mmCIF file of C-alpha atoms in Angstrom:
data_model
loop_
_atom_site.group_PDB
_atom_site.id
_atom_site.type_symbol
_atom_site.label_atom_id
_atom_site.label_comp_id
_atom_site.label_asym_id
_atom_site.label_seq_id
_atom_site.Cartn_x
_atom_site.Cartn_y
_atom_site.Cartn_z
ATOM 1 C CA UNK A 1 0.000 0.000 0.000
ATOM 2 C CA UNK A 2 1.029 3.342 -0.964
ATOM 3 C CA UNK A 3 1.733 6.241 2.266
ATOM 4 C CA UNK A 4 -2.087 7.318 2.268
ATOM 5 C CA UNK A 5 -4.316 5.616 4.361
ATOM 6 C CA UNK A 6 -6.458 3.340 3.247
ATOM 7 C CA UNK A 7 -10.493 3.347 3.287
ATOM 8 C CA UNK A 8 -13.160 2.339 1.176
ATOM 9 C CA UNK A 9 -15.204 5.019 -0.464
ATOM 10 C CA UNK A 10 -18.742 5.719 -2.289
ATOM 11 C CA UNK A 11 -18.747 6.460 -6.084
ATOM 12 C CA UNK A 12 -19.455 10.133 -5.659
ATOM 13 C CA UNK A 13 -15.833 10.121 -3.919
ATOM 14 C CA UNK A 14 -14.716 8.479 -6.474
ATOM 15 C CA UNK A 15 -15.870 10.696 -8.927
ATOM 16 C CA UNK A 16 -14.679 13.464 -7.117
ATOM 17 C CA UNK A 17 -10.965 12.042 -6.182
ATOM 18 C CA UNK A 18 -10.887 11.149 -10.262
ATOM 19 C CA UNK A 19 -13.040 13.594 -11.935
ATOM 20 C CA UNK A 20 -14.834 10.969 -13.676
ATOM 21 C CA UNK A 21 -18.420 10.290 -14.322
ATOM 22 C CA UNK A 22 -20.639 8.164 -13.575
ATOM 23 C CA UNK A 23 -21.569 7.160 -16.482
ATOM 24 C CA UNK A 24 -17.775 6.681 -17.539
ATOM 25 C CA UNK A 25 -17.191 4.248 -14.114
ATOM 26 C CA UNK A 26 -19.321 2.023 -15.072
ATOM 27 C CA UNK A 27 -18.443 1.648 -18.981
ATOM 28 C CA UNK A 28 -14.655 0.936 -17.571
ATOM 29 C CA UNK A 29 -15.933 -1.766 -15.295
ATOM 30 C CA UNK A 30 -17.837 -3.192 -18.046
ATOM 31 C CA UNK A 31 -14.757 -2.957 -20.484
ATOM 32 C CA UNK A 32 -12.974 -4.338 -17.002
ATOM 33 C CA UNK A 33 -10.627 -1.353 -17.221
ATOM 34 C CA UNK A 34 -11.560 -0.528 -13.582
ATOM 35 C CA UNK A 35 -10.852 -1.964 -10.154
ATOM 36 C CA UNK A 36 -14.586 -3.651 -9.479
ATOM 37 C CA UNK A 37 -15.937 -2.472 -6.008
ATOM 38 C CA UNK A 38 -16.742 -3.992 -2.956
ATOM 39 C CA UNK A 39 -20.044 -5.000 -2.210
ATOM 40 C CA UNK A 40 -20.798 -4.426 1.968
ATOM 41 C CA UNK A 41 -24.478 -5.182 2.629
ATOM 42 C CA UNK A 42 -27.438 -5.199 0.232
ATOM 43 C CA UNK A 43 -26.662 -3.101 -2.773
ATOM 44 C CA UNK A 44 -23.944 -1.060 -0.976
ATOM 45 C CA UNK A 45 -20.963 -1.008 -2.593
ATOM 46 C CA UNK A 46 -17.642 0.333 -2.171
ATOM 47 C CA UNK A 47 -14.035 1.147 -4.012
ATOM 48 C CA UNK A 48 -10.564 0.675 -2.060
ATOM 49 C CA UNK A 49 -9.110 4.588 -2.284
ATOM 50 C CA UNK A 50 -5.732 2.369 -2.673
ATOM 51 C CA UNK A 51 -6.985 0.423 -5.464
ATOM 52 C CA UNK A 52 -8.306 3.721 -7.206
ATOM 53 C CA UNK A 53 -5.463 5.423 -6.452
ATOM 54 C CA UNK A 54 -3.105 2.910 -8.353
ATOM 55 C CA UNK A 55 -5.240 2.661 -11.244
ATOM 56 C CA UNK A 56 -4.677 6.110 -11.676
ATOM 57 C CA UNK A 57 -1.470 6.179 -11.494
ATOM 58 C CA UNK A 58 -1.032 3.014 -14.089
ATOM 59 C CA UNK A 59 -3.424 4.917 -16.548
ATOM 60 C CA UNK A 60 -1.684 8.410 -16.127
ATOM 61 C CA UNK A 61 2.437 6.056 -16.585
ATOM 62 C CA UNK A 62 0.339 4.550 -19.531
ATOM 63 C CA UNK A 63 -0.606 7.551 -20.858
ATOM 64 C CA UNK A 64 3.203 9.549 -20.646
ATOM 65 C CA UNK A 65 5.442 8.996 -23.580
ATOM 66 C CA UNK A 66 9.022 7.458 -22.435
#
């Protein structure tokens, strides 16, 4: 784990922490370009900030030429 601490958080956080949409969340966890949450109880569902957090951070290495 990276030095932040780790929690889980909601999809609004998400979308906040990222600046991505809804809309775009869910066509990268269909495409399975997206670390799949956590389900907790019922139909509540979380994402590890760590797990976010590193995706990110793959994507933007991916994304900067050598």
């Amino acid at each position: 784990m990276s030095g932040f601490h780790d929690r889980y958080i909601a999809r609004p956080e998400v979308e906040e922490v990222l600046g991505l949409s809804r809309s775009t969340i869910y066509k990268l966890l269909a495409d399975n370009d997206f670390p799949p949450p956590t389900r907790l109880i019922g139909r509540s569902v979380r994402w590890r900030l760590s797990e976010i957090m590193i995706w990110a951070d793959n994507k933007r290495k991916a994304q900067t030429p050598d």
